[in-house]
Coordinates of C-alpha atoms and ligand atoms in Angstrom, one line a residue:
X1 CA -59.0 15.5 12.5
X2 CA -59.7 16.0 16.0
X3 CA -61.1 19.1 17.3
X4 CA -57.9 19.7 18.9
X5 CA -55.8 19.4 15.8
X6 CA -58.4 22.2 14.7
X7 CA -56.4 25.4 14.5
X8 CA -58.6 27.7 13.1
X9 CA -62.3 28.3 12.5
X10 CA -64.2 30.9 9.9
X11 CA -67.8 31.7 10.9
X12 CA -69.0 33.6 8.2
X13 CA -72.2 35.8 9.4
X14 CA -71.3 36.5 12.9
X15 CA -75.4 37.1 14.1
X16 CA -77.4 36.2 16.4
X17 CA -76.4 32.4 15.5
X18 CA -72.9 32.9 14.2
X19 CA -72.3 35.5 17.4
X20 CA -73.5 32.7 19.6
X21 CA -71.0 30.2 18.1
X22 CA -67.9 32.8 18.1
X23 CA -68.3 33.2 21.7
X24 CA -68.6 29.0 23.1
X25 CA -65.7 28.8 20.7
X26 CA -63.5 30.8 22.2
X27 CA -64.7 30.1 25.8
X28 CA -64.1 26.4 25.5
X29 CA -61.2 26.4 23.0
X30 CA -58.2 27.8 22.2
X31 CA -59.1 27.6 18.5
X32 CA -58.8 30.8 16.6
X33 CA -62.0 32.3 15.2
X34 CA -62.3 34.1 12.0
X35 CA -65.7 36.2 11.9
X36 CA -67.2 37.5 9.0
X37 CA -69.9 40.4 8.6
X38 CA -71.0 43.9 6.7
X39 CA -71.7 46.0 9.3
X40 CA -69.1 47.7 11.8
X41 CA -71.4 46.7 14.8
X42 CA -71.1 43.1 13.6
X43 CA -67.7 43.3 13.3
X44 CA -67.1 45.0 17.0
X45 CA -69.4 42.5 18.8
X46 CA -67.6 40.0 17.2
X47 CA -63.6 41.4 18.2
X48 CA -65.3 41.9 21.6
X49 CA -65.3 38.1 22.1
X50 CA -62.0 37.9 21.0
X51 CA -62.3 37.0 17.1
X52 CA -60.2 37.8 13.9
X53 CA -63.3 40.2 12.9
X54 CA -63.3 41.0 8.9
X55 CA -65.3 41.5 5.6
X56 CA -63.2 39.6 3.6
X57 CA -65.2 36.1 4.0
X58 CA -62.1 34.5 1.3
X59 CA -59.3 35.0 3.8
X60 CA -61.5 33.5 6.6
X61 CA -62.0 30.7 4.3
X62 CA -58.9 30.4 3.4
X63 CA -56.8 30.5 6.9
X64 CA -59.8 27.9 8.2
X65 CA -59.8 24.7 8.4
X66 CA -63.3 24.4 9.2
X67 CA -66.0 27.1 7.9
X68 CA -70.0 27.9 9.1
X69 CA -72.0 29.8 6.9
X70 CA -74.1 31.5 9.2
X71 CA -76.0 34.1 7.1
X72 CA -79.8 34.3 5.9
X73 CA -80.3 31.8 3.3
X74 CA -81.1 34.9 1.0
X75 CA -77.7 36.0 1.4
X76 CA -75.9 32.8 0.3
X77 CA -75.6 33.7 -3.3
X78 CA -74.1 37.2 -2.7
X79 CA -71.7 35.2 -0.2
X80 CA -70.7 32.7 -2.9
X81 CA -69.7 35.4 -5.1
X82 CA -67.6 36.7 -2.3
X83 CA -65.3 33.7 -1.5
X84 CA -62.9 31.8 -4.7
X85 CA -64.3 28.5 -6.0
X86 CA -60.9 27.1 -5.0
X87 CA -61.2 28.4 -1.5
X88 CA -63.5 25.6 -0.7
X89 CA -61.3 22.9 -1.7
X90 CA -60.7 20.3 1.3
X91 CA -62.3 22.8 4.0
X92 CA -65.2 21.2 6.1
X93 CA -68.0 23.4 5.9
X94 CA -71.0 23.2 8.2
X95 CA -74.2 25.3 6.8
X96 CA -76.7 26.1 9.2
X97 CA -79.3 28.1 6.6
X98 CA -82.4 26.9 6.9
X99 CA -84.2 25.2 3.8
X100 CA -80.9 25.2 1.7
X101 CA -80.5 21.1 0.8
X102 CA -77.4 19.3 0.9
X103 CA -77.3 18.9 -2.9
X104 CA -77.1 22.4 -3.4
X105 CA -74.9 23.3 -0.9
X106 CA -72.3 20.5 -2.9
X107 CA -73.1 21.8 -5.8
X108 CA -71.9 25.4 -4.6
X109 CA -69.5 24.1 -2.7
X110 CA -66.9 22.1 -4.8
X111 CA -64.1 19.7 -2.9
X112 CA -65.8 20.9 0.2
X113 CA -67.1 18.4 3.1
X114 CA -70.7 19.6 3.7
X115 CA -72.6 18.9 6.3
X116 CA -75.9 20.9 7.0
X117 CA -77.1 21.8 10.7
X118 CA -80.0 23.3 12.3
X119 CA -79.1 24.3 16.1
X120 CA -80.9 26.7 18.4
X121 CA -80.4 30.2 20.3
X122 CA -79.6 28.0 23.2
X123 CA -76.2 27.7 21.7
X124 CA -74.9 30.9 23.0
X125 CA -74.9 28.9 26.5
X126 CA -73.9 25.6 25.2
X127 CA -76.9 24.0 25.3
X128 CA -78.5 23.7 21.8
X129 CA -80.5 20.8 20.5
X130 CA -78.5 20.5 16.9
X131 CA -79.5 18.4 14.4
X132 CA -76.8 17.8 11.3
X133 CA -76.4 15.5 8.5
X134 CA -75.4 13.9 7.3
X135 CA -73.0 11.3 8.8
X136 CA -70.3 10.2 6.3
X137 CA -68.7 8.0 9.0
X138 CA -65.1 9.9 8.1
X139 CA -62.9 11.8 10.2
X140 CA -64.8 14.9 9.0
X141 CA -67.7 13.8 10.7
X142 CA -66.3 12.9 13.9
X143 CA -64.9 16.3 13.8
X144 CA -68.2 18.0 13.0
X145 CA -69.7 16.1 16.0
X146 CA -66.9 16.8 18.3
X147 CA -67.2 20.5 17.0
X148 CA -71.0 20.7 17.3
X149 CA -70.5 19.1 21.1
X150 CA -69.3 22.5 21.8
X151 CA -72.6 24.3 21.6
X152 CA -74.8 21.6 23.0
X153 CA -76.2 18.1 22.0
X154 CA -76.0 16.2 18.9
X155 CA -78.0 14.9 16.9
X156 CA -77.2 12.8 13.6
X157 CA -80.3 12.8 11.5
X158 CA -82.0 11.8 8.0
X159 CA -81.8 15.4 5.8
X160 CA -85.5 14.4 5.4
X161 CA -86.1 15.6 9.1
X162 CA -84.7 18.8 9.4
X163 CA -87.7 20.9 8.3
X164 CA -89.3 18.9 11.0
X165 CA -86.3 19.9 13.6
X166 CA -86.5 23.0 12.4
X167 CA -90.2 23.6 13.5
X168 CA -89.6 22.0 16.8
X169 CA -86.1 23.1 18.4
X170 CA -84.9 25.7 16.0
X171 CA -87.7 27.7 16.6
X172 CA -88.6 25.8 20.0
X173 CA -86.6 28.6 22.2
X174 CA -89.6 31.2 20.9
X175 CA -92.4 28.6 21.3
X176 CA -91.1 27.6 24.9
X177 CA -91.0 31.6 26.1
X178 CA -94.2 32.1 25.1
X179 CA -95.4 29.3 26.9
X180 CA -93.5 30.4 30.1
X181 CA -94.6 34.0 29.5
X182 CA -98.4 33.1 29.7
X183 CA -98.2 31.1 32.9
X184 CA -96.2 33.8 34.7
X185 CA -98.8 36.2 33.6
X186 CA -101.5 34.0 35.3
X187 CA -99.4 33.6 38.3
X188 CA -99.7 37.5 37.9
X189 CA -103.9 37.7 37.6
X190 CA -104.1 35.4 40.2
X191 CA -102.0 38.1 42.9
X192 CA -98.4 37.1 42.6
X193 CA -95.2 40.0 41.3
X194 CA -94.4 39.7 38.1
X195 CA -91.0 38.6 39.1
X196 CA -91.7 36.2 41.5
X197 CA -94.1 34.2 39.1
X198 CA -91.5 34.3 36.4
X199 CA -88.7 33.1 38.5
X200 CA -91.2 30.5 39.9
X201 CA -91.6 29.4 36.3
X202 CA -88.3 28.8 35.2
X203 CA -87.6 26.7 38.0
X204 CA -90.6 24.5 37.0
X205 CA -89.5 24.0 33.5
X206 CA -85.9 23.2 34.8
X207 CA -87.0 20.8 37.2
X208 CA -89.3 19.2 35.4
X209 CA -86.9 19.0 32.4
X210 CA -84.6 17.1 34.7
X211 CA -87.1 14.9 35.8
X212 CA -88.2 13.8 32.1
X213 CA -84.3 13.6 30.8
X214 CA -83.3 11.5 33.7
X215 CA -85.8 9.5 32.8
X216 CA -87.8 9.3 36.0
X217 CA -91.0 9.5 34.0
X218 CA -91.0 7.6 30.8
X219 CA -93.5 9.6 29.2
X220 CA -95.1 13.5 29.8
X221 CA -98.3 12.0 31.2
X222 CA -97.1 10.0 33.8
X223 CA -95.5 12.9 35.3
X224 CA -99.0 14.9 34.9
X225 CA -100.7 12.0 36.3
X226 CA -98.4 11.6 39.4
X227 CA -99.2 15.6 39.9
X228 CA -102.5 15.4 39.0
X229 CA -104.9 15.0 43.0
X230 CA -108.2 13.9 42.4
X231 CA -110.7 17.0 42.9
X232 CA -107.2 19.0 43.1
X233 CA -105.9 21.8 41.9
X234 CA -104.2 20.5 38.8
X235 CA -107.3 18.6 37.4
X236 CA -109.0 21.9 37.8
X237 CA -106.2 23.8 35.5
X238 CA -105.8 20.7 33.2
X239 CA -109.3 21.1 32.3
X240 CA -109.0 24.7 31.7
X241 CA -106.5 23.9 29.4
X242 CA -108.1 20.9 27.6
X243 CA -111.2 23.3 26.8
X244 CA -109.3 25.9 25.5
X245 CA -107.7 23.1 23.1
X246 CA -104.1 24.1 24.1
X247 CA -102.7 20.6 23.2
X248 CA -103.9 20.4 20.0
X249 CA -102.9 23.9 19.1
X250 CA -99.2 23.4 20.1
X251 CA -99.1 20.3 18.1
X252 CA -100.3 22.4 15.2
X253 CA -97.4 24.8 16.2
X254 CA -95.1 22.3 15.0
X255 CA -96.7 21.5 12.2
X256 CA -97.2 24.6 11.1
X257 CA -93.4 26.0 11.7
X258 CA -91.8 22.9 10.1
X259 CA -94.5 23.0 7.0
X260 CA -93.1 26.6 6.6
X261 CA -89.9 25.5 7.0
X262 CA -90.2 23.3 3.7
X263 CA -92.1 26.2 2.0
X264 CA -88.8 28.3 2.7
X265 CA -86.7 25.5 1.8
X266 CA -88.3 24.8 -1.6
X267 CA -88.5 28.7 -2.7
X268 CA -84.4 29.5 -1.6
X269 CA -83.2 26.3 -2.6
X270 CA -84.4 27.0 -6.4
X271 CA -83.3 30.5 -6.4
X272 CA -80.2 29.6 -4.8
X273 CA -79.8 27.5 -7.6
X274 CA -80.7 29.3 -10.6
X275 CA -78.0 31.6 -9.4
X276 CA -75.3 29.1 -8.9
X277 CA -76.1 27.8 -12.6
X278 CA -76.2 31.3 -13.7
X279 CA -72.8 31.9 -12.2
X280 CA -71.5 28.5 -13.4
X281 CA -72.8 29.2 -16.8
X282 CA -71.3 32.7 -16.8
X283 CA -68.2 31.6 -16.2
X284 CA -67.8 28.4 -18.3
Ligands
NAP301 N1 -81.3 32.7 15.0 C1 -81.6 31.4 15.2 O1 -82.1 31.0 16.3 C2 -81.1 30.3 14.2 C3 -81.2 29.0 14.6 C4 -80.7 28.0 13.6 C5 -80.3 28.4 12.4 N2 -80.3 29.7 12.0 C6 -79.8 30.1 10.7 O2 -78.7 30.9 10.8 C7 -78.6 31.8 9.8 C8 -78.4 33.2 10.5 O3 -79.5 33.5 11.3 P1 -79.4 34.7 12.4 O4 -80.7 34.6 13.1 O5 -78.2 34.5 13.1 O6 -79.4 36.0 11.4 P2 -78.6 37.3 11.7 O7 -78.6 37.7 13.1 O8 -79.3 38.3 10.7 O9 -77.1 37.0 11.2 C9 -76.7 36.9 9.9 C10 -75.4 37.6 9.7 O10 -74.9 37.4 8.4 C11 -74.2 38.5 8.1 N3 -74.0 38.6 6.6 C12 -74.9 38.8 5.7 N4 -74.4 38.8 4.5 C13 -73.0 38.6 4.7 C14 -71.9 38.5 3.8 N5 -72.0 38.6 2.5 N6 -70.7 38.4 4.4 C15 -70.6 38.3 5.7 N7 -71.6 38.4 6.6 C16 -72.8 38.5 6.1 C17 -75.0 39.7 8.7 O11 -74.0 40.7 8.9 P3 -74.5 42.3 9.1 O12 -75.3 42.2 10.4 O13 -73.2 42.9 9.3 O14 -75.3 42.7 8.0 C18 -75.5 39.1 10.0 O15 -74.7 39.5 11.1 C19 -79.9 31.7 9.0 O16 -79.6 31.1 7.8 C20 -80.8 30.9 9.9 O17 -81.6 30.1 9.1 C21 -80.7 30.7 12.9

């Protein structure tokens, strides 16, 4: 299936994430958007953007071809006791829950397509960095990356790296404006508006973006090198910055946020499936 023969589309959770995905949707498609939540402001925000806004998640499954589940991994098992078993059957469902594994989201999932993704906040302008896995080479898949395309780039990855991706572009977007935030505020100790210095900052990390993706530089330190005067100014901030230890302490960052990431992944997952065999167990 292409994403044009996609008619509709449930996104159960419609947050921050889910709210973001809702609105490239139906900007870029005419594909009709089913949008799940508890509260009446989630609801509104989302029939503000023009989706089917409800609280019955089983309908959206139902009238959807393809379904994200966009809550807090916490919230998964409440969700699963929300939506029929045979719901599921022959929907491709794209989980973007951080730390819950493939395995269990098949084993929750039955005669469901799963793939698991891990996008970014930058989605709400169509340009995430998304990770998903994991490629089954099928018509599902193309349809997944087709459907991913619409909130940014794509990225087909080993399920062993998303904890990683997790810690580097899924919470990147926070990491980035913290960064940005600091050197503005020197721009303001050193004399300049606040506004000015931020604006001058964004444009920076734009151009400079551009530069590196269009592959003028072929690594970060060229770049820095070609900026970098002797006796000048930048040498001056670089070692500023290399005393303070800023290089290492970003690369610990990463490594910190995707070892949490695991953590998360290894607590939910079992809970998440304690209560699935609970439920199966009940049931049987
Ligand atoms: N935020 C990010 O940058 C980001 C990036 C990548 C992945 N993710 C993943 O995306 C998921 C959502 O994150 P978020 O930041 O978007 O959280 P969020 O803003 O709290 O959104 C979660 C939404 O799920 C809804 N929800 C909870 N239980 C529900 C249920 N039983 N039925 C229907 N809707 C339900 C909530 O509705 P109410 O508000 O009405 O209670 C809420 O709007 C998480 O699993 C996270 O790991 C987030």
């Amino acid at each position: 299936m292409t994403l044009e023969g996609l008619s509709s589309v449930a996104i159960l959770g419609a947050g921050k994430i889910g709210g973001a995905f809702v609105r490239q949707i139906l900007q870029k498609t005419g594909i009709r958007v089913y949008a799940t939540g508890r509260r009446v402001e989630t609801l509104r925000g989302a029939e503000s953007l023009g989706a089917v806004a409800t609280r019955d998640n089983d309908e959206a499954v139902r009238r959807s071809e393809l379904v994200v589940i966009a809550v807090k991994p916490y919230h998964f098992p409440q969700l699963l006791s929300e939506v029929k078993q045979e719901s599921w059957k022959g929907k491709i469902v794209v989980s973007l829950m951080a730390g819950v594994k493939l395995a269990t989201l098949r084993a929750a999932l039955h005669g469901a397509k799963v793939f698991r993704a891990m996008p970014n906040l930058n989605a709400y302008v169509g340009k995430s960095s998304t990770a998903v896995s994991e490629n089954l080479y099928d018509d599902a898949s193309r349809t997944v990356e087709e459907f991913l395309g619409l909130f940014g780039q794509v990225y087909w990855v080993p399920e062993e790296y998303l904890d990683v991706w997790t810690g580097l572009a899924g919470s990147g977007p926070a990491f980035i404006a913290e960064v940005l935030d600091a050197l503005a505020m020197g721009a303001v100790a050193a004399g300049m508006p606040r506004e000015l210095s931020y604006k001058a900052v964004l444009d920076v990390l734009e151009g400079t973006a551009i530069l590196l993706k269009n592959g003028f530089y072929q690594h970060p330190a060229m770049l820095r090198d070609d900026v970098t005067t002797p006796a000048g100014t930048t040498i001056r901030g670089l070692m500023v910055l290399e005393s303070g230890g800023v290089k290492a302490t970003l690369m610990k960052v990463i490594e910190a946020a995707a070892r949490r990431s695991r953590e998360i992944g290894n607590e939910i997952d079992s809970r998440i499936r304690e209560k699935i065999n609970s439920r199966i167990g009940h049931t049987a």
